[in-house]
CSV table of C-alpha atoms and ligand atoms in Angstrom, one decimal:
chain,number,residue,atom,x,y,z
E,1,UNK,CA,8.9,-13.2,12.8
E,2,UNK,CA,7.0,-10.2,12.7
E,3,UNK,CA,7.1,-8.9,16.0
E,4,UNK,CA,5.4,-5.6,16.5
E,5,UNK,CA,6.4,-2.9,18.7
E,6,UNK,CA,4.7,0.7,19.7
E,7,UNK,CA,7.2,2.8,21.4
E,8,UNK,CA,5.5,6.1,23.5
E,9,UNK,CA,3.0,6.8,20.3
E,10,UNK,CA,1.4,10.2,19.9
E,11,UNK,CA,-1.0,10.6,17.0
E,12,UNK,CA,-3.5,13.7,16.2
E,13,UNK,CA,-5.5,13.5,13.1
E,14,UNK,CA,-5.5,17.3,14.0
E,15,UNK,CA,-3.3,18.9,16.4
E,16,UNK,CA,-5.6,20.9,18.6
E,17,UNK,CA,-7.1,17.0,19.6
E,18,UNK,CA,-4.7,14.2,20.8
E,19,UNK,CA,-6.0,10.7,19.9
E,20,UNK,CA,-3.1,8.6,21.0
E,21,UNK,CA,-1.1,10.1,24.2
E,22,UNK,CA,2.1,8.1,24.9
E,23,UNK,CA,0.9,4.2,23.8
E,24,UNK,CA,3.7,1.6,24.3
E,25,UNK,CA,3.1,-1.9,23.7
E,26,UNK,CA,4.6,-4.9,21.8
E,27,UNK,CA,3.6,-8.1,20.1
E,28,UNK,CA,5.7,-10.6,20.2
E,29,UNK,CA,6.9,-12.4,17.4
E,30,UNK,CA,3.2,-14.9,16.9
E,31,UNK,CA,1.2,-13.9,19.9
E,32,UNK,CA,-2.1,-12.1,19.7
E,33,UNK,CA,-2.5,-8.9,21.5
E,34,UNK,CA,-6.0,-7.6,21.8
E,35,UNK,CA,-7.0,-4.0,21.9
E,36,UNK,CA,-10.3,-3.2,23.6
E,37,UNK,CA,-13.0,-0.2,24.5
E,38,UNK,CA,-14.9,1.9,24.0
E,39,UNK,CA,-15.7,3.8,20.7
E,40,UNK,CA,-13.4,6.8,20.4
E,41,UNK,CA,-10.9,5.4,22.0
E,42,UNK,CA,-8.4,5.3,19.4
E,43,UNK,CA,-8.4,1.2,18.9
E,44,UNK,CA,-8.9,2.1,14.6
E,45,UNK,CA,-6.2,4.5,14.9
E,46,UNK,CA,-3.6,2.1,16.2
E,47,UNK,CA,-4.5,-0.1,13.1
E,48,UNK,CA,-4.1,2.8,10.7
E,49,UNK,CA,-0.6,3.9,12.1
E,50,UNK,CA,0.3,-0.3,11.9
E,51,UNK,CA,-0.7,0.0,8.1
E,52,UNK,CA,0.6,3.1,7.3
E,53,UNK,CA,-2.4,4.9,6.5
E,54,UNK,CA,-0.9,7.6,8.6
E,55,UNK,CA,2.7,8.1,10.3
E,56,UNK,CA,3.1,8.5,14.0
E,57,UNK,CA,4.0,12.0,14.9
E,58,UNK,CA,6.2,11.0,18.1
E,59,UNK,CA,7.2,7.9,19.2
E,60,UNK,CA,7.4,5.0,16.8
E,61,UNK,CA,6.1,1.9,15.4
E,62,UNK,CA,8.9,-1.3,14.4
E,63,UNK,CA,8.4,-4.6,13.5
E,64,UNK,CA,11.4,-6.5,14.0
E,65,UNK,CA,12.8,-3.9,14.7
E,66,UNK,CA,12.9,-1.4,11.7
E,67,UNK,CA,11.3,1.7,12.0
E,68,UNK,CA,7.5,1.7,9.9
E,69,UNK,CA,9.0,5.7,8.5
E,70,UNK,CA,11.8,3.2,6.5
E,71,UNK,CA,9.4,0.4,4.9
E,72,UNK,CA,7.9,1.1,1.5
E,73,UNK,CA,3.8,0.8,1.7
E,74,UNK,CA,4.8,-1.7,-0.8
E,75,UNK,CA,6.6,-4.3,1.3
E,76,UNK,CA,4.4,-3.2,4.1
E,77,UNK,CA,1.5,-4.2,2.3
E,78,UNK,CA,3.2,-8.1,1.7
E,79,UNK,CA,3.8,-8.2,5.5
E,80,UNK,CA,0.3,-6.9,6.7
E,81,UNK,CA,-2.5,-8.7,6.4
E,82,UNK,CA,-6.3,-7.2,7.6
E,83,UNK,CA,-9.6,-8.5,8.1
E,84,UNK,CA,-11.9,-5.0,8.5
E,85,UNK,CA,-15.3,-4.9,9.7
E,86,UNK,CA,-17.1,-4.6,6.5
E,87,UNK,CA,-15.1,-6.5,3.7
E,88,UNK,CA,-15.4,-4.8,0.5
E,89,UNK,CA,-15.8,-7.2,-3.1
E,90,UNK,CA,-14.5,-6.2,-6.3
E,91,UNK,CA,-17.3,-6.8,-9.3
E,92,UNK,CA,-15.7,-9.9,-9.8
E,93,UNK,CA,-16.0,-13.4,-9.5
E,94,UNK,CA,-15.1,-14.3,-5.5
E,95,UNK,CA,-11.9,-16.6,-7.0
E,96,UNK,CA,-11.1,-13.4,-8.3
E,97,UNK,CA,-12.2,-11.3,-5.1
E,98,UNK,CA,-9.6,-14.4,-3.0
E,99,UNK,CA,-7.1,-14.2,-5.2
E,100,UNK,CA,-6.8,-10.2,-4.1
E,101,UNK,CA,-4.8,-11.6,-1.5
E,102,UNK,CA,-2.0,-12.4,-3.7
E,103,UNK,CA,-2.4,-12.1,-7.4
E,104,UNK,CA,0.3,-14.5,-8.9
E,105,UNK,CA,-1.7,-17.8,-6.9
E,106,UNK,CA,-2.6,-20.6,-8.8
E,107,UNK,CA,-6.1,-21.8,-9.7
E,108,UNK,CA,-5.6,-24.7,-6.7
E,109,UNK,CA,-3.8,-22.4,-4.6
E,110,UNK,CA,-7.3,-20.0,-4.4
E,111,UNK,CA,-9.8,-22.9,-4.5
E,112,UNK,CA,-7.6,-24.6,-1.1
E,113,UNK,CA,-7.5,-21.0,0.3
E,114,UNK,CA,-11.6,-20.9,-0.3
E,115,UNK,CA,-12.2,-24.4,1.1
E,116,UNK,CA,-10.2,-23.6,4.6
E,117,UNK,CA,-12.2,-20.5,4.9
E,118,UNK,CA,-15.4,-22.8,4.0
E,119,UNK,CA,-16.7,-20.8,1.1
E,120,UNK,CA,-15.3,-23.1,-1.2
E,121,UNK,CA,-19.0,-23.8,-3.2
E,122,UNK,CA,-18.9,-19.9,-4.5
E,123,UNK,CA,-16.1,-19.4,-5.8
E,124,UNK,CA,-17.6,-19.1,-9.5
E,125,UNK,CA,-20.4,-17.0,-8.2
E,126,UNK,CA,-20.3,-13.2,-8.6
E,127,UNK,CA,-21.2,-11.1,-5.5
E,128,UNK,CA,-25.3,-9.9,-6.1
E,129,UNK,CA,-25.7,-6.4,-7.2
E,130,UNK,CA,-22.9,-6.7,-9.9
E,131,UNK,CA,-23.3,-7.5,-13.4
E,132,UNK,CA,-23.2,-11.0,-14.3
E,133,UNK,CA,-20.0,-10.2,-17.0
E,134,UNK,CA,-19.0,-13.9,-16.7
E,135,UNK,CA,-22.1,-15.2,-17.3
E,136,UNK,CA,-23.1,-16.6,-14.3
E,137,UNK,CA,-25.4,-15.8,-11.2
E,138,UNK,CA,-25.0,-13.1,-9.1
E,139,UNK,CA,-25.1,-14.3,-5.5
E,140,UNK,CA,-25.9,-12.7,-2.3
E,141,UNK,CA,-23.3,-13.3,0.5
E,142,UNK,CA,-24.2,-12.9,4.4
E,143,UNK,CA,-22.1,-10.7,6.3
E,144,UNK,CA,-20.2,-14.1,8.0
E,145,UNK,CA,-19.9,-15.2,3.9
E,146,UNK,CA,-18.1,-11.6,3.1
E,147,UNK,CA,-15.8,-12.3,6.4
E,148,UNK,CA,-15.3,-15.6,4.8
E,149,UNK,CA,-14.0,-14.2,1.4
E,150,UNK,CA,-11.8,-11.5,3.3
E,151,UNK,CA,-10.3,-15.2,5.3
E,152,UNK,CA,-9.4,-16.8,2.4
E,153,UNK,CA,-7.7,-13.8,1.0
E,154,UNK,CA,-5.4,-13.7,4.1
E,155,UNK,CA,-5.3,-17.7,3.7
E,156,UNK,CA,-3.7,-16.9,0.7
E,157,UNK,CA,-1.6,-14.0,1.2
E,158,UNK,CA,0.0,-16.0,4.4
E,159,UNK,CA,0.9,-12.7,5.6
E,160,UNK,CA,3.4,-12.8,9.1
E,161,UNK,CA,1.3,-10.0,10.6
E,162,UNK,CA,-2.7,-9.7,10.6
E,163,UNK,CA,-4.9,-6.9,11.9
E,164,UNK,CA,-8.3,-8.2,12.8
E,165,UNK,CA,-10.0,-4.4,13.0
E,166,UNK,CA,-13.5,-5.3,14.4
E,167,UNK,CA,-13.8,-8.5,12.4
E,168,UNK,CA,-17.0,-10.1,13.7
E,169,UNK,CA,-18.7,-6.9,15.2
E,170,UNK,CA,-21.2,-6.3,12.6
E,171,UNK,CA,-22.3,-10.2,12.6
E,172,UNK,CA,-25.2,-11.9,14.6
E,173,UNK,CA,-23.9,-13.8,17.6
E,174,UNK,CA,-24.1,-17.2,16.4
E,175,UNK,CA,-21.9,-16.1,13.5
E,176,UNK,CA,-19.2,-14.0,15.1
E,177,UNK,CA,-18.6,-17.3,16.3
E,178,UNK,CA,-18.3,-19.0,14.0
E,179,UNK,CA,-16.2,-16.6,11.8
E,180,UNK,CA,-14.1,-16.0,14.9
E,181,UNK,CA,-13.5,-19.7,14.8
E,182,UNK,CA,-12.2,-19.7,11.6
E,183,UNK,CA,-9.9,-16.1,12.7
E,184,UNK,CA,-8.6,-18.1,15.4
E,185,UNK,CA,-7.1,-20.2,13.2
E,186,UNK,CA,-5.8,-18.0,10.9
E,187,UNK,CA,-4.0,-16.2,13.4
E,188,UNK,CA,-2.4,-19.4,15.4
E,189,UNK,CA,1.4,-18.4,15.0
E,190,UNK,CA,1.0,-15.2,13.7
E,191,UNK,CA,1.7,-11.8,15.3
E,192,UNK,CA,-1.7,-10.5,15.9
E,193,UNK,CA,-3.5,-7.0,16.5
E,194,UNK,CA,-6.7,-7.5,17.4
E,195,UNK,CA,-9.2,-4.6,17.9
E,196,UNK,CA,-12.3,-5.3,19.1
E,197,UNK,CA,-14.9,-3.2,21.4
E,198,UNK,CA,-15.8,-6.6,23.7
E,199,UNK,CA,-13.8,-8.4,26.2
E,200,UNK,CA,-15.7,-11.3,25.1
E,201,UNK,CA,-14.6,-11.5,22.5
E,202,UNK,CA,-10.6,-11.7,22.9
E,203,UNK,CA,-10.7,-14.4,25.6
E,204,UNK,CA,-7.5,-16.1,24.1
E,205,UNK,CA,-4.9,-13.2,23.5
E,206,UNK,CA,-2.2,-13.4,24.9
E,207,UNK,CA,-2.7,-9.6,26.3
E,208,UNK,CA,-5.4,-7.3,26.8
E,209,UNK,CA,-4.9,-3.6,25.9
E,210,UNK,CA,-8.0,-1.3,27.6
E,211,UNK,CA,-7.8,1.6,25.5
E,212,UNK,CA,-9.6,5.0,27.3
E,213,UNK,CA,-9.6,8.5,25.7
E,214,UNK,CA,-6.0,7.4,23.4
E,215,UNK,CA,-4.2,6.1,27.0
E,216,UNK,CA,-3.9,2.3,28.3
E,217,UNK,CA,-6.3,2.1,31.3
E,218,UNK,CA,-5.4,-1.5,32.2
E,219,UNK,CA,-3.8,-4.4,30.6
E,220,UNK,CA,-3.1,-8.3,31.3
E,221,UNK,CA,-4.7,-10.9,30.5
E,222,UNK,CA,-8.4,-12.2,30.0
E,223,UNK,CA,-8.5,-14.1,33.5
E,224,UNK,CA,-6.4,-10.8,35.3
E,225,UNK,CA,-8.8,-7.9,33.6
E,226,UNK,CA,-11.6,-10.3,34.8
E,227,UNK,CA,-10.6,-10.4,38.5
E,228,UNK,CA,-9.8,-6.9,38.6
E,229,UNK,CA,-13.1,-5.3,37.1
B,301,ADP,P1,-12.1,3.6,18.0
B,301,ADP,O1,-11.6,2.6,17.0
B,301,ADP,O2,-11.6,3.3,19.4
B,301,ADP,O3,-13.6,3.7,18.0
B,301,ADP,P2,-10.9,5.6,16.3
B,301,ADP,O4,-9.4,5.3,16.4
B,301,ADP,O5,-11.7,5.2,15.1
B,301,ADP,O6,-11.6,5.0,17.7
B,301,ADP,O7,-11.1,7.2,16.6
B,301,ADP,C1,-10.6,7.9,17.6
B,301,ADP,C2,-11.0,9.3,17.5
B,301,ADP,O8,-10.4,9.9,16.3
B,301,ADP,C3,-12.5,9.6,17.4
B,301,ADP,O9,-12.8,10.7,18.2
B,301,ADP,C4,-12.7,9.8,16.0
B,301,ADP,O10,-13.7,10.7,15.8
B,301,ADP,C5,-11.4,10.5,15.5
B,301,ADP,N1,-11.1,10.2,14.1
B,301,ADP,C6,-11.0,9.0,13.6
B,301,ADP,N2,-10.7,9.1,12.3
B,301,ADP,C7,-10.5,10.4,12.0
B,301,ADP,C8,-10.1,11.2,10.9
B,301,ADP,N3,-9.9,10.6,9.7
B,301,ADP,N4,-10.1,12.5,11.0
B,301,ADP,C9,-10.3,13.1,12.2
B,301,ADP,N5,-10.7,12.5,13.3
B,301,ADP,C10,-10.8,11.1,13.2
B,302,ADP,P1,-1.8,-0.6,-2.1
B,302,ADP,O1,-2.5,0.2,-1.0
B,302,ADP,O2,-0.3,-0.6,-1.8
B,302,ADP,O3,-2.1,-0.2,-3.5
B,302,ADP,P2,-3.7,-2.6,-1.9
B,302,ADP,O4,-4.6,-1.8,-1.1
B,302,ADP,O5,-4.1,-2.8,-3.3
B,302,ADP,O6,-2.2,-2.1,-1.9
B,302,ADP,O7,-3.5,-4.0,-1.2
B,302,ADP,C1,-2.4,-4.8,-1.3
B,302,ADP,C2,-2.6,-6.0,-0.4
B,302,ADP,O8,-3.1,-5.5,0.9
B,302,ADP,C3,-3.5,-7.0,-0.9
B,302,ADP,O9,-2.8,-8.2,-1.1
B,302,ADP,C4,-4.6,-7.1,0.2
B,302,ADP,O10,-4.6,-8.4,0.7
B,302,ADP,C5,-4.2,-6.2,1.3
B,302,ADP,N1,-5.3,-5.3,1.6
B,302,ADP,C6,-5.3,-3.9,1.4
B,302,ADP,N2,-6.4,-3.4,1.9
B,302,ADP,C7,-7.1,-4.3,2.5
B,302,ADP,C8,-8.3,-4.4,3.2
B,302,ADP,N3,-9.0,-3.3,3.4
B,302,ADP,N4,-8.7,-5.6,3.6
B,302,ADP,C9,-8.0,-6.7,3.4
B,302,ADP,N5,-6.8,-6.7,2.7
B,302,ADP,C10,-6.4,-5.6,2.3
């Protein structure tokens, strides 16, 4: 379940300046939809409205089917899952930054959750520049090792719906791969909103969405955009 649809949104952070003129899309229950280009476009926005950071102002936004304006940002919050760009860490151990995801998991439940996500060996570890209030070492995590603690927290949550906003874009090449990898496999079966500013880097979605100035431009998929540009 999970399906996600955008009926004919309009969105203005501020009236005099549309951002999102009329977008209609859906994701079907556990496919991965991919939104794409340029900066400005209005990809963050989309992701915003999904998590109710703001309310469409015409149009509307379901999944399965009921109207976002009807869910609680409570039970929202249990159904969405997001990977940002830049994962933020709690001054806490990085069990404790996993178990974020969903607070009553057991001990094993976090350390399986940290192990899939392959940052199994720091889960004691503190994140560097906090103080050491457990007693043991702060440590310094890459950027692909912060993605990797924001995986295991959706490990854990299991949530029916992810947003991947940017996930991989502030990483070196040879790690966007390999944390896009690991987000591939997260998101198998589950409905997907990918935004990204590459079409590299959404080869397997199920459907391309070219965002341009808050209107789709072009859609299909990887293979079809390819043969058309
Ligand atoms: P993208 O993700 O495609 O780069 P965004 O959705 O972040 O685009 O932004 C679309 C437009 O909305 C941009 O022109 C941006 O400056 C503007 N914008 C984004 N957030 C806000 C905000 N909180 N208040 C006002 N304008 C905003
Ligand atoms: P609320 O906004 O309702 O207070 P929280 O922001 O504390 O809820 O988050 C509740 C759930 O949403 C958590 O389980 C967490 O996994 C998820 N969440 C919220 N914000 C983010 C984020 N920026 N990145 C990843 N997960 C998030």
């Amino acid at each position: 379940h999970g399906a996600i649809s955008f009926k004919d949104v309009h969105f203005a952070y501020d009236s005099a300046r549309p951002i999102l003129k009329g977008i209609s899309f859906d994701v079907p229950a556990g496919k991965t939809v991919a939104v794409v280009g340029p900066s400005g476009a209005g990809k963050s926005t989309l992701s915003r409205l999904l998590y109710r950071f703001y309310d469409v102002q015409s149009g509307a936004i379901t999944i399965d089917g009921q109207d976002l304006r009807t869910v609680k940002q409570k039970s929202l919050r249990k159904v969405i899952g997001m990977v940002p760009q830049d994962t933020v860490l709690f001054n806490d151990t990085i069990a404790y930054n996993i178990r974020y995801g969903r607070p009553g998991a057991s001990e094993d439940e976090v350390t399986t959750a940290a192990e899939i996500a392959q940052i199994g060996d720091f889960i004691r570890h503190l994140p560097e520049g906090f103080d050491t209030k457990v007693g043991e070492r702060g440590l310094k995590l890459s950027g692909g090792e912060k993605q990797r603690v924001a995986i295991a927290r959706t490990v854990l949550k299991a949530p029916p719906v992810l947003i991947l906003d940017e996930a991989t874009s502030a990483l070196d090449t040879t790690t966007e791969r390999e944390i896009q990898a690991a987000l591939d496999v997260v998101s198998k079966n589950r409905t997907t909103l990918v935004i990204a500013h590459r079409l590299s880097t959404v080869i397997g979605a199920d459907e391309i969405i070219v965002l341009k100035s808050g209107e789709i431009a072009e859609r299909g998929t990887h293979a079809a955009l390819l043969e058309q540009n």
